mmCIF file of C-alpha atoms and ligand atoms in Angstrom:
data_model
loop_
_atom_site.group_PDB
_atom_site.id
_atom_site.type_symbol
_atom_site.label_atom_id
_atom_site.label_comp_id
_atom_site.label_asym_id
_atom_site.label_seq_id
_atom_site.Cartn_x
_atom_site.Cartn_y
_atom_site.Cartn_z
ATOM 1 C CA MET A 637 -0.002 0.015 0.009
ATOM 2 C CA SER A 638 1.361 3.398 -0.842
ATOM 3 C CA GLN A 639 2.173 4.809 2.520
ATOM 4 C CA THR A 640 4.367 7.830 3.442
ATOM 5 C CA ASP A 641 5.861 8.659 6.646
ATOM 6 C CA ALA A 642 5.983 12.201 5.829
ATOM 7 C CA ALA A 643 2.267 12.396 6.443
ATOM 8 C CA THR A 644 2.477 11.219 9.985
ATOM 9 C CA ALA A 645 3.043 13.712 12.679
ATOM 10 C CA PRO A 646 6.834 14.464 13.434
ATOM 11 C CA SER A 647 7.756 14.636 17.114
ATOM 12 C CA SER A 648 8.922 18.315 16.845
ATOM 13 C CA GLY A 649 6.977 20.929 14.814
ATOM 14 C CA PRO A 650 4.721 20.513 11.773
ATOM 15 C CA ALA A 651 5.904 19.542 8.235
ATOM 16 C CA PRO A 652 6.528 22.727 6.341
ATOM 17 C CA ASP A 653 3.364 22.235 4.149
ATOM 18 C CA SER A 654 1.219 21.217 7.004
ATOM 19 C CA ALA A 655 -1.949 23.236 7.526
ATOM 20 C CA VAL A 656 -3.366 21.448 10.643
ATOM 21 C CA SER A 657 -1.258 19.339 13.125
ATOM 22 C CA VAL A 658 -2.952 16.952 15.434
ATOM 23 C CA ARG A 659 -0.502 16.235 18.091
ATOM 24 C CA ASN A 660 -0.904 13.295 20.594
ATOM 25 C CA VAL A 661 -4.551 13.948 20.898
ATOM 26 C CA SER A 662 -6.520 11.850 23.397
ATOM 27 C CA LYS A 663 -10.163 12.175 24.063
ATOM 28 C CA ASN A 664 -12.251 10.496 26.947
ATOM 29 C CA TYR A 665 -15.954 10.731 27.308
ATOM 30 C CA GLY A 666 -16.105 9.689 30.941
ATOM 31 C CA PRO A 667 -14.887 5.987 30.837
ATOM 32 C CA VAL A 668 -15.071 5.872 27.089
ATOM 33 C CA GLU A 669 -11.806 6.225 25.359
ATOM 34 C CA ALA A 670 -12.542 7.590 21.889
ATOM 35 C CA LEU A 671 -9.146 8.754 20.666
ATOM 36 C CA LYS A 672 -5.704 7.729 22.138
ATOM 37 C CA ASN A 673 -2.579 9.551 21.443
ATOM 38 C CA LEU A 674 -3.479 10.273 17.858
ATOM 39 C CA SER A 675 -1.118 12.409 15.631
ATOM 40 C CA LEU A 676 -1.842 13.432 12.085
ATOM 41 C CA GLU A 677 -0.703 16.089 9.658
ATOM 42 C CA PHE A 678 -3.168 17.629 7.198
ATOM 43 C CA PRO A 679 -1.306 19.105 4.221
ATOM 44 C CA ARG A 680 -2.146 22.542 3.126
ATOM 45 C CA GLY A 681 -4.524 22.901 -0.063
ATOM 46 C CA GLU A 682 -5.068 19.284 -0.073
ATOM 47 C CA LEU A 683 -8.141 16.986 0.987
ATOM 48 C CA THR A 684 -7.620 14.422 3.547
ATOM 49 C CA SER A 685 -10.259 11.808 4.410
ATOM 50 C CA LEU A 686 -10.790 10.107 7.861
ATOM 51 C CA LEU A 687 -11.981 6.587 7.312
ATOM 52 C CA GLY A 688 -12.471 3.973 9.908
ATOM 53 C CA PRO A 689 -14.908 1.665 11.611
ATOM 54 C CA SER A 690 -18.104 3.095 12.831
ATOM 55 C CA GLY A 691 -17.712 4.740 16.294
ATOM 56 C CA CYS A 692 -13.940 4.947 16.032
ATOM 57 C CA GLY A 693 -13.863 8.687 16.662
ATOM 58 C CA LYS A 694 -13.884 10.538 13.337
ATOM 59 C CA THR A 695 -16.476 12.992 14.229
ATOM 60 C CA THR A 696 -14.834 13.357 17.707
ATOM 61 C CA LEU A 697 -11.661 14.333 15.905
ATOM 62 C CA LEU A 698 -13.257 16.664 13.485
ATOM 63 C CA LYS A 699 -15.082 18.563 16.321
ATOM 64 C CA ILE A 700 -11.730 18.849 18.275
ATOM 65 C CA ILE A 701 -10.088 20.374 15.217
ATOM 66 C CA ALA A 702 -12.997 22.745 14.990
ATOM 67 C CA GLY A 703 -12.687 23.724 18.515
ATOM 68 C CA LEU A 704 -16.138 22.506 19.287
ATOM 69 C CA LEU A 705 -14.699 19.785 21.649
ATOM 70 C CA GLN A 706 -11.720 20.028 23.916
ATOM 71 C CA PRO A 707 -9.106 17.104 23.827
ATOM 72 C CA SER A 708 -8.544 15.365 27.052
ATOM 73 C CA ALA A 709 -4.697 15.431 26.170
ATOM 74 C CA GLY A 710 -2.636 16.731 23.274
ATOM 75 C CA GLU A 711 -3.316 19.649 20.971
ATOM 76 C CA ILE A 712 -4.309 20.771 17.659
ATOM 77 C CA VAL A 713 -1.994 23.421 16.035
ATOM 78 C CA ILE A 714 -2.996 25.577 13.024
ATOM 79 C CA ASP A 715 -0.403 27.760 11.505
ATOM 80 C CA GLY A 716 1.454 27.757 14.789
ATOM 81 C CA ASN A 717 -1.366 28.536 17.113
ATOM 82 C CA THR A 718 -2.979 25.903 19.362
ATOM 83 C CA VAL A 719 -6.721 25.696 18.868
ATOM 84 C CA THR A 720 -8.759 26.421 22.041
ATOM 85 C CA ALA A 721 -12.112 27.359 20.429
ATOM 86 C CA PRO A 722 -13.854 27.604 17.006
ATOM 87 C CA GLY A 723 -12.232 30.477 14.780
ATOM 88 C CA PRO A 724 -12.692 32.118 11.525
ATOM 89 C CA ASP A 725 -9.771 29.939 10.113
ATOM 90 C CA ARG A 726 -12.224 26.932 10.120
ATOM 91 C CA ALA A 727 -15.682 26.256 8.720
ATOM 92 C CA PHE A 728 -17.818 23.147 9.588
ATOM 93 C CA VAL A 729 -20.202 21.497 7.201
ATOM 94 C CA PHE A 730 -22.500 19.404 9.325
ATOM 95 C CA GLN A 731 -24.023 16.154 8.298
ATOM 96 C CA ASP A 732 -27.486 17.604 8.496
ATOM 97 C CA PHE A 733 -26.370 20.940 6.752
ATOM 98 C CA ALA A 734 -27.604 22.846 9.925
ATOM 99 C CA LEU A 735 -29.490 25.512 7.732
ATOM 100 C CA LEU A 736 -31.729 28.194 9.172
ATOM 101 C CA PRO A 737 -35.152 26.937 8.079
ATOM 102 C CA TRP A 738 -36.711 30.566 8.275
ATOM 103 C CA ALA A 739 -34.076 32.075 6.127
ATOM 104 C CA SER A 740 -33.641 32.002 2.324
ATOM 105 C CA VAL A 741 -30.777 30.424 0.573
ATOM 106 C CA ILE A 742 -28.851 33.702 0.191
ATOM 107 C CA ARG A 743 -29.331 34.528 3.934
ATOM 108 C CA ASN A 744 -28.135 31.136 4.823
ATOM 109 C CA VAL A 745 -25.231 31.260 2.605
ATOM 110 C CA ALA A 746 -24.313 34.801 3.875
ATOM 111 C CA PHE A 747 -25.100 33.878 7.483
ATOM 112 C CA GLY A 748 -21.376 33.344 8.537
ATOM 113 C CA LEU A 749 -20.443 36.573 7.061
ATOM 114 C CA GLU A 750 -23.414 38.259 8.737
ATOM 115 C CA LEU A 751 -22.258 37.099 12.139
ATOM 116 C CA ARG A 752 -18.998 38.707 11.368
ATOM 117 C CA GLY A 753 -20.577 42.000 10.764
ATOM 118 C CA VAL A 754 -19.933 42.074 6.961
ATOM 119 C CA ALA A 755 -22.234 44.774 5.249
ATOM 120 C CA ARG A 756 -25.149 43.374 3.598
ATOM 121 C CA SER A 757 -24.262 44.292 -0.051
ATOM 122 C CA GLU A 758 -20.870 42.866 0.380
ATOM 123 C CA ARG A 759 -22.005 39.575 1.921
ATOM 124 C CA GLU A 760 -24.756 39.081 -0.507
ATOM 125 C CA ALA A 761 -22.184 39.631 -3.523
ATOM 126 C CA ILE A 762 -19.935 36.979 -1.917
ATOM 127 C CA ALA A 763 -22.848 34.759 -1.333
ATOM 128 C CA GLU A 764 -24.007 34.987 -4.884
ATOM 129 C CA LYS A 765 -20.601 33.986 -6.074
ATOM 130 C CA TYR A 766 -20.501 30.786 -4.018
ATOM 131 C CA ILE A 767 -24.153 29.895 -4.804
ATOM 132 C CA ALA A 768 -23.250 30.024 -8.383
ATOM 133 C CA ASN A 769 -20.240 27.888 -7.702
ATOM 134 C CA VAL A 770 -22.098 25.222 -6.214
ATOM 135 C CA GLY A 771 -24.699 25.337 -9.022
ATOM 136 C CA LEU A 772 -27.614 26.982 -7.268
ATOM 137 C CA SER A 773 -28.042 30.161 -9.259
ATOM 138 C CA GLY A 774 -31.720 31.035 -9.513
ATOM 139 C CA PHE A 775 -32.501 29.520 -6.059
ATOM 140 C CA GLU A 776 -31.273 32.616 -3.989
ATOM 141 C CA ASN A 777 -34.750 33.458 -2.530
ATOM 142 C CA SER A 778 -35.968 29.766 -1.978
ATOM 143 C CA TYR A 779 -36.296 28.509 1.534
ATOM 144 C CA PRO A 780 -34.566 25.050 2.792
ATOM 145 C CA HIS A 781 -37.934 23.251 2.718
ATOM 146 C CA GLN A 782 -38.352 24.035 -0.892
ATOM 147 C CA LEU A 783 -35.054 22.198 -1.787
ATOM 148 C CA SER A 784 -34.007 18.586 -2.236
ATOM 149 C CA GLY A 785 -31.576 17.097 0.219
ATOM 150 C CA GLY A 786 -28.853 17.426 -2.477
ATOM 151 C CA MET A 787 -29.566 21.268 -2.901
ATOM 152 C CA ARG A 788 -29.638 21.835 0.861
ATOM 153 C CA GLN A 789 -26.320 20.045 1.019
ATOM 154 C CA ARG A 790 -25.012 22.535 -1.550
ATOM 155 C CA VAL A 791 -26.219 25.409 0.540
ATOM 156 C CA GLY A 792 -24.277 24.189 3.395
ATOM 157 C CA LEU A 793 -21.167 23.904 1.316
ATOM 158 C CA ALA A 794 -21.558 27.439 -0.077
ATOM 159 C CA ARG A 795 -21.993 28.895 3.356
ATOM 160 C CA ALA A 796 -18.713 27.276 4.595
ATOM 161 C CA LEU A 797 -16.940 28.516 1.354
ATOM 162 C CA SER A 798 -18.297 32.007 1.663
ATOM 163 C CA VAL A 799 -16.622 32.822 4.949
ATOM 164 C CA ASP A 800 -13.322 32.144 3.240
ATOM 165 C CA ALA A 801 -11.884 29.802 6.039
ATOM 166 C CA GLN A 802 -8.647 28.181 5.270
ATOM 167 C CA VAL A 803 -9.715 24.876 6.703
ATOM 168 C CA LEU A 804 -13.032 23.135 5.715
ATOM 169 C CA LEU A 805 -14.239 20.355 7.996
ATOM 170 C CA LEU A 806 -16.848 18.249 6.266
ATOM 171 C CA ASP A 807 -18.649 15.539 8.439
ATOM 172 C CA GLU A 808 -20.072 12.933 5.989
ATOM 173 C CA PRO A 809 -21.664 15.840 3.870
ATOM 174 C CA PHE A 810 -22.858 13.383 1.227
ATOM 175 C CA SER A 811 -24.514 10.871 3.470
ATOM 176 C CA ALA A 812 -28.121 12.219 3.109
ATOM 177 C CA VAL A 813 -28.084 12.464 -0.655
ATOM 178 C CA ASP A 814 -28.777 9.800 -3.433
ATOM 179 C CA GLU A 815 -26.281 8.102 -5.392
ATOM 180 C CA GLN A 816 -26.422 10.192 -8.592
ATOM 181 C CA ASN A 817 -26.230 13.484 -6.612
ATOM 182 C CA ARG A 818 -23.452 11.967 -4.389
ATOM 183 C CA ARG A 819 -21.372 11.316 -7.527
ATOM 184 C CA LYS A 820 -21.969 14.771 -8.944
ATOM 185 C CA PHE A 821 -20.840 16.203 -5.490
ATOM 186 C CA GLN A 822 -17.837 14.163 -5.526
ATOM 187 C CA GLU A 823 -16.739 15.639 -8.900
ATOM 188 C CA ASP A 824 -17.621 19.244 -7.653
ATOM 189 C CA LEU A 825 -15.617 18.591 -4.567
ATOM 190 C CA LEU A 826 -12.566 17.667 -6.652
ATOM 191 C CA GLU A 827 -12.946 20.833 -8.539
ATOM 192 C CA LEU A 828 -13.311 22.879 -5.412
ATOM 193 C CA VAL A 829 -10.208 21.461 -3.893
ATOM 194 C CA ARG A 830 -8.341 22.229 -7.243
ATOM 195 C CA ASN A 831 -9.677 25.764 -7.272
ATOM 196 C CA GLU A 832 -9.965 27.020 -3.763
ATOM 197 C CA ASN A 833 -6.552 26.174 -2.446
ATOM 198 C CA LYS A 834 -7.989 25.372 1.068
ATOM 199 C CA THR A 835 -7.455 22.418 3.283
ATOM 200 C CA PHE A 836 -10.399 19.963 3.332
ATOM 201 C CA ILE A 837 -10.837 17.549 6.232
ATOM 202 C CA PHE A 838 -13.509 14.977 5.174
ATOM 203 C CA VAL A 839 -15.197 12.342 7.307
ATOM 204 C CA THR A 840 -16.835 9.557 5.206
ATOM 205 C CA HIS A 841 -17.835 5.896 5.640
ATOM 206 C CA SER A 842 -17.341 5.213 1.952
ATOM 207 C CA ILE A 843 -14.064 3.702 0.928
ATOM 208 C CA GLU A 844 -14.801 4.410 -2.829
ATOM 209 C CA GLU A 845 -15.641 8.068 -1.963
ATOM 210 C CA ALA A 846 -12.594 8.522 0.052
ATOM 211 C CA VAL A 847 -10.252 7.178 -2.783
ATOM 212 C CA TYR A 848 -12.062 9.186 -5.355
ATOM 213 C CA VAL A 849 -11.729 12.580 -3.637
ATOM 214 C CA SER A 850 -8.685 12.381 -1.317
ATOM 215 C CA ASP A 851 -5.125 13.434 -1.724
ATOM 216 C CA GLN A 852 -4.564 11.715 1.601
ATOM 217 C CA ILE A 853 -6.581 9.137 3.506
ATOM 218 C CA ALA A 854 -6.014 8.294 7.202
ATOM 219 C CA ILE A 855 -7.192 5.114 8.247
ATOM 220 C CA LEU A 856 -8.272 5.157 11.863
ATOM 221 C CA LEU A 857 -8.102 2.020 14.203
ATOM 222 C CA PRO A 858 -11.278 1.073 16.276
ATOM 223 C CA ARG A 859 -11.709 2.970 19.542
ATOM 224 C CA PRO A 860 -9.514 3.975 21.246
ATOM 225 C CA SER A 861 -8.503 5.297 17.846
ATOM 226 C CA ARG A 862 -4.988 6.021 16.360
ATOM 227 C CA VAL A 863 -4.036 6.423 12.823
ATOM 228 C CA SER A 864 -3.316 2.887 11.416
ATOM 229 C CA GLU A 865 -1.953 3.942 7.939
ATOM 230 C CA ILE A 866 -1.764 6.921 5.588
ATOM 231 C CA ILE A 867 -2.501 6.436 1.924
ATOM 232 C CA ARG A 868 -1.949 8.978 -0.756
ATOM 233 C CA PRO A 869 -3.669 8.089 -3.950
ATOM 234 C CA SER A 870 -1.914 10.178 -6.746
ATOM 235 C CA GLY A 871 -1.352 8.107 -9.994
ATOM 236 C CA PHE A 872 -5.002 8.724 -11.335
ATOM 237 C CA ARG A 873 -5.331 12.286 -10.379
ATOM 238 C CA ASN A 874 -4.697 13.831 -13.478
ATOM 239 C CA LYS A 875 -6.218 11.387 -15.837
ATOM 240 C CA GLY A 876 -9.676 13.104 -15.865
ATOM 241 C CA ILE A 877 -12.477 12.632 -13.338
ATOM 242 C CA GLU A 878 -14.478 10.409 -15.719
ATOM 243 C CA ASN A 879 -11.506 7.882 -15.773
ATOM 244 C CA ILE A 880 -10.864 7.589 -12.054
ATOM 245 C CA ARG A 881 -13.321 4.775 -11.112
ATOM 246 C CA ARG A 882 -11.988 2.448 -13.632
ATOM 247 C CA ASP A 883 -8.436 3.197 -13.069
ATOM 248 C CA PRO A 884 -6.283 0.076 -11.827
ATOM 249 C CA GLU A 885 -4.702 2.126 -9.033
ATOM 250 C CA TYR A 886 -7.976 3.381 -7.911
ATOM 251 C CA LEU A 887 -9.447 -0.160 -7.803
ATOM 252 C CA ASP A 888 -6.293 -1.523 -6.146
ATOM 253 C CA ILE A 889 -6.448 1.011 -3.367
ATOM 254 C CA VAL A 890 -10.140 0.437 -2.794
ATOM 255 C CA ASP A 891 -9.437 -3.382 -2.499
ATOM 256 C CA GLU A 892 -6.398 -2.753 -0.063
ATOM 257 C CA ILE A 893 -8.501 -0.449 2.233
ATOM 258 C CA TRP A 894 -11.325 -2.856 2.245
ATOM 259 C CA ALA A 895 -8.972 -5.743 3.198
ATOM 260 C CA SER A 896 -7.693 -3.716 6.166
ATOM 261 C CA LEU A 897 -11.127 -2.663 7.399
ATOM 262 C CA ARG A 898 -13.233 -5.808 6.687
ATOM 263 C CA SER A 899 -12.357 -7.460 9.971
ATOM 264 C CA TYR A 900 -14.016 -4.457 11.903
ATOM 265 C CA ALA A 901 -17.349 -4.589 9.688
ATOM 266 C CA GLU A 902 -20.305 -5.438 11.975
HETATM 267 N N1 LIG B 1715 -20.932 12.947 23.988
HETATM 268 C C1 LIG B 1715 -20.548 11.793 24.045
HETATM 269 N N2 LIG B 1715 -20.653 11.117 25.168
HETATM 270 C C2 LIG B 1715 -20.254 9.787 25.302
HETATM 271 N N3 LIG B 1715 -19.750 9.100 24.415
HETATM 272 C C3 LIG B 1715 -19.491 9.577 23.166
HETATM 273 C C4 LIG B 1715 -20.041 10.989 23.000
HETATM 274 N N4 LIG B 1715 -19.842 11.219 21.640
HETATM 275 C C5 LIG B 1715 -19.207 10.180 21.037
HETATM 276 N N5 LIG B 1715 -19.099 9.187 22.163
HETATM 277 C C6 LIG B 1715 -18.503 7.898 21.714
HETATM 278 O O1 LIG B 1715 -17.143 8.125 21.265
HETATM 279 C C7 LIG B 1715 -16.849 7.196 20.293
HETATM 280 C C8 LIG B 1715 -16.467 7.918 19.019
HETATM 281 O O2 LIG B 1715 -17.763 8.574 18.384
HETATM 282 P P1 LIG B 1715 -17.667 9.471 17.075
HETATM 283 O O3 LIG B 1715 -19.025 9.775 16.866
HETATM 284 O O4 LIG B 1715 -16.550 10.418 17.208
HETATM 285 O O5 LIG B 1715 -17.320 8.153 16.148
HETATM 286 P P2 LIG B 1715 -17.353 8.209 14.413
HETATM 287 O O6 LIG B 1715 -16.170 7.331 14.083
HETATM 288 O O7 LIG B 1715 -17.574 9.522 13.927
HETATM 289 O O8 LIG B 1715 -18.620 7.295 14.306
HETATM 290 P P3 LIG B 1715 -19.576 6.897 13.143
HETATM 291 O O9 LIG B 1715 -18.627 6.496 12.028
HETATM 292 O O10 LIG B 1715 -20.579 5.925 13.644
HETATM 293 O O11 LIG B 1715 -20.229 8.270 12.763
HETATM 294 C C9 LIG B 1715 -18.141 6.340 20.132
HETATM 295 O O12 LIG B 1715 -17.940 5.162 20.903
HETATM 296 C C10 LIG B 1715 -19.222 7.075 20.785
HETATM 297 O O13 LIG B 1715 -20.291 6.370 21.246
#
């Protein structure tokens, strides 16, 4: 399997191209040890997926990076600063999109900017741009209940993009949409990673999805979780998105990850 030691946390200081460093992080919920001494580097401008058995602590790690949860031990370092709380450098796309049901699409997308005190005309111009980028032009004045699950998901993504955070945290953002939309989003996500130069941290249950969208995949062990391996799919990245799913390297990596994870399947 194509592993690289460079992607695991060094004992002193982050790798030069690392946007987020997870250093020796443990998290206990009372007697439950969710994460144990977990270290991981997230390269800047790349998409890293967290993949592992159900309940291994993927969402816990994402929330600790977001500053929504405190680690029991260890630290998260972003650009030299230890994370202590949520901050404007990170935006979270929740599993259920967390949209405001009473607000229009444009207000939902602009909401993060509204909270930051950005003037209405400016925030609506920014929101318009990202609404267009995620393919929702024409739906600015619709309300969440008027949209399909896939469209609501795009609103959540546009909101996260519009605050211009350097780190985007996505917790299974495609889990609530049908297979066709899911594939379209995966293609769109690859485009966004290429065009936005942000660091994406992506939780998924799908091996195929992780291999399709990721520059780096961190396989987590069952609870108490640590990183068992780092995989960097690379050979098929520039062969065109329509060719990835039948590329031999893609298929081999999917098989190899399944071989690693199958013993944990329920
Ligand atoms: N607030 C909490 N209190 C107690 N235990 C919790 C809490 N949140 C999570 N846990 C436990 O911590 C472990 C890790 O949970 P987490 O949701 O981070 O895993 P996950 O890998 O994201 O799970 P899944 O793949 O099923 O979404 C699980 O055993 C879970 O039951």
